[in-house]
Amino acid sequence: MNINRQVLTLDEFTIQEMRAYPKATGELSSLLRDIGLAAKRVNVEVNKAGLVDILGDAGSVNVQGEDVKKMDIYANNQFIGVLKHGISCAGLGSEELEEIVVFNDVVSNNSKYVVIIDPLDGSSNIDVNVTIGTIFGVYRRVTKVGTPCTIEDFLQTGKNQVAAGYIIYGSSTMMVYATHRGVNGFTLDPSIGEFCLSHPNIQCPEKGKIYSVNYSNFFKFEIGIQKYIEACQTKTNEHNGPYTQRYVGSMVADVHRNLIKGGIFMYPGVLDKPFGKLRLLYECNPFAFIMEIAGGKATDGKKSILDIKPEKLHQRTPFFIGSKLMMEELESYLNSKYD
Ligand code: AHG
Ligand code: MN
Ligand code: MN
């Protein structure tokens, strides 16, 4: 029998990475395994969402005032359950919960990490079978190990992330995560129920041909952004122009595609919503960390996303992310003066 031992599972890979660090305790590997497990459970339900009564609104609104889909709640509970049960997480912050969850049991209090998560992003797309995702960031706590975690552990700048990742429930299901050692992608092999290393050492191309933005907001954008988008549509931009527009409306799908193919994703602020829509802690920071490790950039239009000191768990930020040269090109439009 021909057994392909070239293929590493997520667990094999994280253990291998850990061995490269003599001081590693294995807590991060175990945390990533827990996230992978919850993701597989969510994946099963997302896959059969059309078959069971799990579709549609749950009839409440989340802390952002947005409709909550049943799958959002299911996913939220899966991640909380698995991480509370595990040995590597002291607590969790979630898009779905107003306050952080402090696990506060002996094992959890002795864990050195906290996790912040958007359990299901793009969930308005579930009903129409469009790609959705989970986004997560992992921080080493700033409070003392052995005590319950506090909000201070979560309000750290994004550059303090130890790891960040996402799961994309698309035509195949993938988990992509970054540490300072690199970005790696694992595709779920449904026949064995394991995430297998399929995209080792992901690097975002320096330039690409794709720009992603909700164009219906065009006339609400500041002039520099409008000028940049116009340049994307013509040959006036520096790199590869004109570009092509792709916008799924699920950030996980849009940023994943641009990470692999090269491109830029924008969710700017508008006049009546100067901070835009996306949440800094569990939507933008994890992607910014992944993109920077992969060689790209992420800003709020002025500074690196990873340098923003959070004040609140659910704060929003304008968000620009993508290939290095395309981001620099955008910045030149944002920094220009217009009459
Ligand atoms: P949510 O967290 O409510 O599922 O929102 C999805 C996000 C993000 O994934 C996507 O890029 C963006 O909202 C789309 O917003 P617009 O519909 O305003 O373009
Ligand atoms: Mn969500
Ligand atoms: Mn979201």
Short mmCIF file of C-alpha atoms and ligand atoms in Angstrom, two decimals:
data_model
loop_
_atom_site.label_atom_id
_atom_site.label_comp_id
_atom_site.label_asym_id
_atom_site.label_seq_id
_atom_site.Cartn_x
_atom_site.Cartn_y
_atom_site.Cartn_z
CA MET A 1 0.00 0.00 0.00
CA ASN A 2 1.25 3.44 -0.87
CA ILE A 3 0.99 5.71 2.15
CA ASN A 4 1.74 9.35 1.53
CA ARG A 5 3.63 10.46 4.63
CA GLN A 6 4.38 13.77 3.00
CA VAL A 7 1.06 14.98 4.34
CA LEU A 8 1.18 16.31 7.87
CA THR A 9 -1.97 16.70 9.92
CA LEU A 10 -2.55 19.88 11.92
CA ASP A 11 -1.60 18.08 15.14
CA GLU A 12 1.54 16.56 13.65
CA PHE A 13 2.55 19.94 12.28
CA THR A 14 2.02 21.88 15.52
CA ILE A 15 3.93 19.22 17.49
CA GLN A 16 6.76 19.41 14.98
CA GLU A 17 6.82 23.19 15.31
CA MET A 18 6.84 22.87 19.08
CA ARG A 19 9.84 20.55 19.01
CA ALA A 20 11.80 23.29 17.30
CA TYR A 21 11.39 25.27 20.53
CA PRO A 22 13.01 23.47 23.43
CA LYS A 23 11.21 25.72 25.94
CA ALA A 24 7.73 25.15 24.50
CA THR A 25 5.22 23.64 26.88
CA GLY A 26 2.84 22.37 24.21
CA GLU A 27 0.05 24.66 25.41
CA LEU A 28 -0.23 26.47 22.10
CA SER A 29 -0.32 23.20 20.13
CA SER A 30 -3.06 21.98 22.39
CA LEU A 31 -4.97 25.25 21.99
CA LEU A 32 -4.79 25.02 18.21
CA ARG A 33 -5.93 21.42 18.36
CA ASP A 34 -8.93 22.50 20.47
CA ILE A 35 -9.80 25.21 17.94
CA GLY A 36 -9.47 22.66 15.14
CA LEU A 37 -11.83 20.31 16.97
CA ALA A 38 -14.49 22.98 17.47
CA ALA A 39 -14.06 24.00 13.83
CA LYS A 40 -14.73 20.45 12.69
CA ARG A 41 -17.92 20.35 14.73
CA VAL A 42 -19.04 23.70 13.31
CA ASN A 43 -18.12 22.50 9.84
CA VAL A 44 -20.44 19.50 10.16
CA GLU A 45 -23.36 21.76 11.00
CA VAL A 46 -22.51 24.38 8.38
CA ASN A 47 -22.41 21.60 5.80
CA LYS A 48 -25.87 20.36 6.59
CA ALA A 49 -27.33 23.77 7.30
CA GLY A 50 -29.80 23.34 4.48
CA LEU A 51 -31.09 20.09 5.91
CA VAL A 52 -31.93 20.88 9.49
CA ASP A 53 -33.75 23.56 11.35
CA ILE A 54 -30.63 25.49 12.14
CA LEU A 55 -30.95 28.05 9.40
CA GLY A 56 -32.21 31.55 9.72
CA ASP A 57 -32.48 34.14 12.45
CA ALA A 58 -32.37 33.11 16.06
CA GLY A 59 -34.74 35.96 16.78
CA SER A 60 -32.35 38.06 18.82
CA VAL A 61 -29.74 40.66 18.10
CA ASN A 62 -26.10 40.35 19.16
CA VAL A 63 -24.16 42.93 21.12
CA GLN A 64 -23.55 44.85 17.89
CA GLY A 65 -27.30 45.21 17.33
CA GLU A 66 -27.15 42.82 14.38
CA ASP A 67 -29.44 39.85 13.72
CA VAL A 68 -28.07 36.68 15.21
CA LYS A 69 -28.28 33.56 13.11
CA LYS A 70 -28.74 30.23 14.83
CA MET A 71 -25.43 29.00 13.52
CA ASP A 72 -23.69 31.97 15.18
CA ILE A 73 -24.92 30.75 18.53
CA TYR A 74 -24.09 27.14 17.79
CA ALA A 75 -20.54 28.07 16.72
CA ASN A 76 -20.07 30.34 19.72
CA ASN A 77 -21.08 27.55 22.09
CA GLN A 78 -18.80 25.02 20.40
CA PHE A 79 -15.72 27.21 20.72
CA ILE A 80 -16.51 28.14 24.32
CA GLY A 81 -17.17 24.50 25.23
CA VAL A 82 -14.00 23.15 23.67
CA LEU A 83 -11.75 25.89 25.00
CA LYS A 84 -13.19 25.73 28.50
CA HIS A 85 -12.70 21.98 28.50
CA GLY A 86 -9.15 22.23 27.20
CA ILE A 87 -6.04 22.96 29.22
CA SER A 88 -4.69 25.98 27.37
CA CYS A 89 -7.19 28.81 27.60
CA ALA A 90 -8.04 31.02 30.57
CA GLY A 91 -10.97 32.78 28.93
CA LEU A 92 -12.56 33.97 25.74
CA GLY A 93 -13.90 37.13 24.15
CA SER A 94 -16.48 36.74 21.40
CA GLU A 95 -18.40 38.84 18.94
CA GLU A 96 -21.52 37.20 20.32
CA LEU A 97 -21.01 38.13 23.96
CA GLU A 98 -21.09 41.56 25.52
CA GLU A 99 -18.51 40.61 28.16
CA ILE A 100 -15.54 38.26 28.20
CA VAL A 101 -16.04 34.72 29.53
CA VAL A 102 -13.64 33.98 32.39
CA PHE A 103 -13.41 30.20 32.65
CA ASN A 104 -12.24 30.43 36.26
CA ASP A 105 -11.49 26.84 37.13
CA VAL A 106 -8.15 25.56 38.39
CA VAL A 107 -6.89 24.27 35.04
CA SER A 108 -8.05 27.31 33.06
CA ASN A 109 -6.62 29.76 35.60
CA ASN A 110 -3.29 28.02 35.15
CA SER A 111 -3.39 28.48 31.37
CA LYS A 112 -1.28 31.19 29.85
CA TYR A 113 -3.44 32.08 26.85
CA VAL A 114 -6.71 33.85 26.13
CA VAL A 115 -8.61 33.66 22.84
CA ILE A 116 -10.70 36.24 21.07
CA ILE A 117 -13.02 35.02 18.37
CA ASP A 118 -15.64 35.79 15.77
CA PRO A 119 -17.26 32.34 15.84
CA LEU A 120 -19.01 32.80 12.51
CA ASP A 121 -18.22 35.71 10.23
CA GLY A 122 -20.36 36.51 7.23
CA SER A 123 -23.26 34.60 8.70
CA SER A 124 -25.84 36.46 6.64
CA ASN A 125 -24.44 34.34 3.81
CA ILE A 126 -25.38 30.98 5.37
CA ASP A 127 -28.89 30.92 4.01
CA VAL A 128 -27.59 31.22 0.44
CA ASN A 129 -24.76 28.71 0.68
CA VAL A 130 -21.97 31.24 0.39
CA THR A 131 -18.60 30.85 2.14
CA ILE A 132 -18.39 31.87 5.78
CA GLY A 133 -15.65 31.62 8.38
CA THR A 134 -14.35 31.72 11.93
CA ILE A 135 -11.64 34.21 12.95
CA PHE A 136 -9.49 33.95 16.07
CA GLY A 137 -6.57 35.61 17.82
CA VAL A 138 -4.49 34.18 20.68
CA TYR A 139 -2.75 36.32 23.31
CA ARG A 140 -0.45 35.45 26.16
CA ARG A 141 -2.18 36.86 29.22
CA VAL A 142 -0.77 39.90 30.96
CA THR A 143 -2.33 38.92 34.30
CA LYS A 144 -0.68 36.37 36.53
CA VAL A 145 -1.03 32.71 35.60
CA GLY A 146 -2.91 30.98 38.41
CA THR A 147 -5.50 33.76 38.73
CA PRO A 148 -8.69 34.28 36.68
CA CYS A 149 -8.05 36.24 33.47
CA THR A 150 -9.41 39.79 33.19
CA ILE A 151 -10.39 42.23 30.44
CA GLU A 152 -6.79 43.54 30.44
CA ASP A 153 -5.71 40.26 28.89
CA PHE A 154 -7.95 40.96 25.90
CA LEU A 155 -7.30 44.68 25.41
CA GLN A 156 -3.78 44.14 24.09
CA THR A 157 -2.46 45.57 20.85
CA GLY A 158 -2.67 43.16 17.94
CA LYS A 159 1.09 42.91 17.66
CA ASN A 160 1.04 40.98 20.95
CA GLN A 161 -0.79 38.10 19.29
CA VAL A 162 1.03 34.82 19.70
CA ALA A 163 -1.02 33.20 16.98
CA ALA A 164 -4.00 34.12 14.83
CA GLY A 165 -6.01 32.26 12.30
CA TYR A 166 -9.25 31.57 10.51
CA ILE A 167 -11.32 28.70 9.33
CA ILE A 168 -12.96 29.06 5.96
CA TYR A 169 -16.05 26.97 5.31
CA GLY A 170 -15.93 27.10 1.53
CA SER A 171 -15.85 24.66 -1.34
CA SER A 172 -13.43 22.90 0.95
CA THR A 173 -12.88 23.70 4.61
CA MET A 174 -9.52 25.10 5.58
CA MET A 175 -7.81 26.28 8.71
CA VAL A 176 -5.09 28.85 8.20
CA TYR A 177 -3.02 30.05 11.13
CA ALA A 178 -0.01 32.22 11.67
CA THR A 179 2.64 32.36 14.36
CA HIS A 180 5.85 34.37 14.18
CA ARG A 181 7.31 31.35 12.42
CA GLY A 182 5.00 31.66 9.40
CA VAL A 183 1.53 31.18 7.95
CA ASN A 184 0.31 27.70 7.11
CA GLY A 185 -2.93 26.40 5.65
CA PHE A 186 -4.57 23.05 6.33
CA THR A 187 -7.39 21.59 4.27
CA LEU A 188 -9.91 19.36 6.00
CA ASP A 189 -9.82 15.86 4.55
CA PRO A 190 -13.39 14.77 5.27
CA SER A 191 -12.55 11.10 4.76
CA ILE A 192 -10.34 11.06 7.87
CA GLY A 193 -11.70 14.15 9.63
CA GLU A 194 -8.28 15.77 9.86
CA PHE A 195 -6.90 19.12 8.77
CA CYS A 196 -3.91 18.31 6.52
CA LEU A 197 -1.11 20.71 5.63
CA SER A 198 -1.94 21.80 2.09
CA HIS A 199 -0.57 25.36 1.95
CA PRO A 200 2.81 25.46 3.71
CA ASN A 201 4.48 28.82 4.34
CA ILE A 202 1.88 31.07 2.71
CA GLN A 203 3.31 34.32 1.33
CA CYS A 204 1.03 37.06 0.04
CA PRO A 205 2.19 38.14 -3.44
CA GLU A 206 3.60 41.69 -3.36
CA LYS A 207 1.00 42.76 -5.87
CA GLY A 208 -2.11 41.29 -7.39
CA LYS A 209 -5.02 42.20 -9.61
CA ILE A 210 -7.93 42.16 -7.19
CA TYR A 211 -9.54 44.93 -5.15
CA SER A 212 -12.37 44.13 -2.78
CA VAL A 213 -14.70 46.79 -1.44
CA ASN A 214 -18.43 47.33 -1.02
CA TYR A 215 -18.77 49.66 -3.97
CA SER A 216 -22.27 50.78 -2.99
CA ASN A 217 -20.61 52.92 -0.31
CA PHE A 218 -18.41 54.68 -2.90
CA PHE A 219 -19.95 58.14 -2.56
CA LYS A 220 -19.63 58.02 1.23
CA PHE A 221 -15.88 57.35 1.10
CA GLU A 222 -13.31 60.08 1.58
CA ILE A 223 -11.87 61.52 -1.61
CA GLY A 224 -8.52 59.67 -1.42
CA ILE A 225 -10.29 56.32 -1.35
CA GLN A 226 -12.55 57.32 -4.24
CA LYS A 227 -9.49 58.35 -6.27
CA TYR A 228 -7.77 55.07 -5.47
CA ILE A 229 -10.81 53.02 -6.53
CA GLU A 230 -11.04 55.01 -9.76
CA ALA A 231 -7.38 54.23 -10.36
CA CYS A 232 -8.08 50.55 -9.73
CA GLN A 233 -10.64 50.67 -12.52
CA THR A 234 -8.34 52.35 -15.02
CA LYS A 235 -4.76 51.92 -16.05
CA THR A 236 -3.54 54.78 -13.92
CA ASN A 237 -2.43 52.61 -11.03
CA GLU A 238 1.18 51.54 -10.77
CA HIS A 239 0.89 47.81 -10.54
CA ASN A 240 -0.83 45.45 -12.98
CA GLY A 241 -3.73 47.86 -13.55
CA PRO A 242 -6.58 47.90 -14.22
CA TYR A 243 -7.59 45.62 -11.40
CA THR A 244 -10.64 43.44 -11.17
CA GLN A 245 -13.22 43.77 -8.42
CA ARG A 246 -14.19 40.78 -6.27
CA TYR A 247 -16.39 41.18 -3.19
CA VAL A 248 -18.09 38.21 -1.55
CA GLY A 249 -19.23 40.12 1.53
CA SER A 250 -17.64 37.46 3.76
CA MET A 251 -14.34 38.91 4.86
CA VAL A 252 -12.85 35.48 5.44
CA ALA A 253 -13.48 34.57 1.81
CA ASP A 254 -12.36 37.94 0.46
CA VAL A 255 -9.16 38.20 2.49
CA HIS A 256 -8.29 34.51 2.04
CA ARG A 257 -8.52 34.87 -1.73
CA ASN A 258 -6.43 38.04 -1.72
CA LEU A 259 -3.86 36.50 0.63
CA ILE A 260 -3.30 33.64 -1.79
CA LYS A 261 -3.66 35.46 -5.11
CA GLY A 262 -2.57 38.97 -4.17
CA GLY A 263 -5.01 41.82 -3.79
CA ILE A 264 -6.40 44.46 -1.48
CA PHE A 265 -9.51 44.46 0.75
CA MET A 266 -11.01 47.67 2.09
CA TYR A 267 -13.73 48.44 4.60
CA PRO A 268 -13.30 52.19 5.14
CA GLY A 269 -15.19 54.43 7.51
CA VAL A 270 -17.93 56.62 6.06
CA LEU A 271 -19.27 59.98 7.16
CA ASP A 272 -21.96 58.68 9.49
CA LYS A 273 -19.85 55.65 10.59
CA PRO A 274 -16.27 56.90 10.77
CA PHE A 275 -15.01 53.61 12.20
CA GLY A 276 -16.64 51.50 9.51
CA LYS A 277 -18.15 48.15 10.34
CA LEU A 278 -15.44 45.68 11.19
CA ARG A 279 -14.38 44.92 14.73
CA LEU A 280 -10.75 45.50 15.70
CA LEU A 281 -10.18 42.70 18.16
CA TYR A 282 -11.67 39.62 16.53
CA GLU A 283 -12.02 40.57 12.87
CA CYS A 284 -9.17 42.92 11.95
CA ASN A 285 -6.32 42.08 14.34
CA PRO A 286 -6.14 38.37 13.49
CA PHE A 287 -6.14 39.08 9.75
CA ALA A 288 -3.63 41.91 10.17
CA PHE A 289 -1.29 39.56 12.04
CA ILE A 290 -1.64 36.82 9.42
CA MET A 291 -1.16 39.26 6.53
CA GLU A 292 1.94 40.88 8.04
CA ILE A 293 3.57 37.53 8.73
CA ALA A 294 2.77 36.62 5.11
CA GLY A 295 4.54 39.77 3.90
CA GLY A 296 1.51 42.02 3.35
CA LYS A 297 0.20 45.04 5.26
CA ALA A 298 -2.88 46.06 7.23
CA THR A 299 -3.78 49.60 8.34
CA ASP A 300 -6.72 51.74 9.41
CA GLY A 301 -5.71 54.18 6.67
CA LYS A 302 -3.22 55.94 8.94
CA LYS A 303 -1.38 53.42 11.04
CA SER A 304 -0.79 49.72 11.36
CA ILE A 305 -3.82 47.88 12.71
CA LEU A 306 -1.47 45.94 14.99
CA ASP A 307 -0.40 49.16 16.76
CA ILE A 308 -3.89 50.27 17.81
CA LYS A 309 -4.34 50.10 21.56
CA PRO A 310 -7.86 48.75 22.09
CA GLU A 311 -10.14 50.46 24.55
CA LYS A 312 -13.20 48.27 24.20
CA LEU A 313 -13.84 44.64 23.35
CA HIS A 314 -16.18 45.44 20.48
CA GLN A 315 -14.64 48.57 19.00
CA ARG A 316 -14.67 49.05 15.24
CA THR A 317 -11.99 50.31 12.90
CA PRO A 318 -11.62 51.23 9.25
CA PHE A 319 -9.71 48.36 7.65
CA PHE A 320 -7.36 48.13 4.66
CA ILE A 321 -5.42 44.93 4.12
CA GLY A 322 -3.51 43.20 1.37
CA SER A 323 -0.46 42.93 -0.83
CA LYS A 324 2.42 45.16 0.22
CA LEU A 325 2.80 47.20 -2.97
CA MET A 326 -0.94 47.65 -3.42
CA MET A 327 -1.24 48.87 0.15
CA GLU A 328 1.60 51.34 -0.42
CA GLU A 329 -0.15 52.54 -3.56
CA LEU A 330 -3.37 53.06 -1.59
CA GLU A 331 -1.43 54.99 1.07
CA SER A 332 -0.07 57.36 -1.56
CA TYR A 333 -3.68 58.19 -2.55
CA LEU A 334 -4.73 58.61 1.09
CA ASN A 335 -1.79 60.93 1.79
CA SER A 336 -2.34 63.17 -1.28
CA LYS A 337 -4.08 66.53 -1.14
CA TYR A 338 -7.16 67.04 -3.33
CA ASP A 339 -8.92 70.31 -4.21
P1 AHG B 1 -20.96 39.87 10.20
O1 AHG B 1 -19.88 39.84 11.23
O2 AHG B 1 -22.17 40.58 10.65
O3 AHG B 1 -21.25 38.50 9.66
O4 AHG B 1 -20.45 40.80 9.00
C1 AHG B 1 -19.66 40.31 7.97
C2 AHG B 1 -18.64 41.33 7.68
C3 AHG B 1 -17.51 40.85 6.82
O5 AHG B 1 -17.32 39.48 6.78
C4 AHG B 1 -17.82 41.39 5.47
O6 AHG B 1 -16.67 41.66 4.76
C5 AHG B 1 -18.62 42.62 5.75
O7 AHG B 1 -19.27 42.38 6.97
C6 AHG B 1 -19.61 42.92 4.67
O8 AHG B 1 -20.27 44.08 4.97
P2 AHG B 1 -21.15 44.88 3.88
O9 AHG B 1 -22.37 44.03 3.64
O10 AHG B 1 -21.47 46.17 4.56
O11 AHG B 1 -20.30 45.07 2.66
MN MN B 2 -19.98 36.71 13.60
MN MN B 3 -18.09 39.07 11.92
#
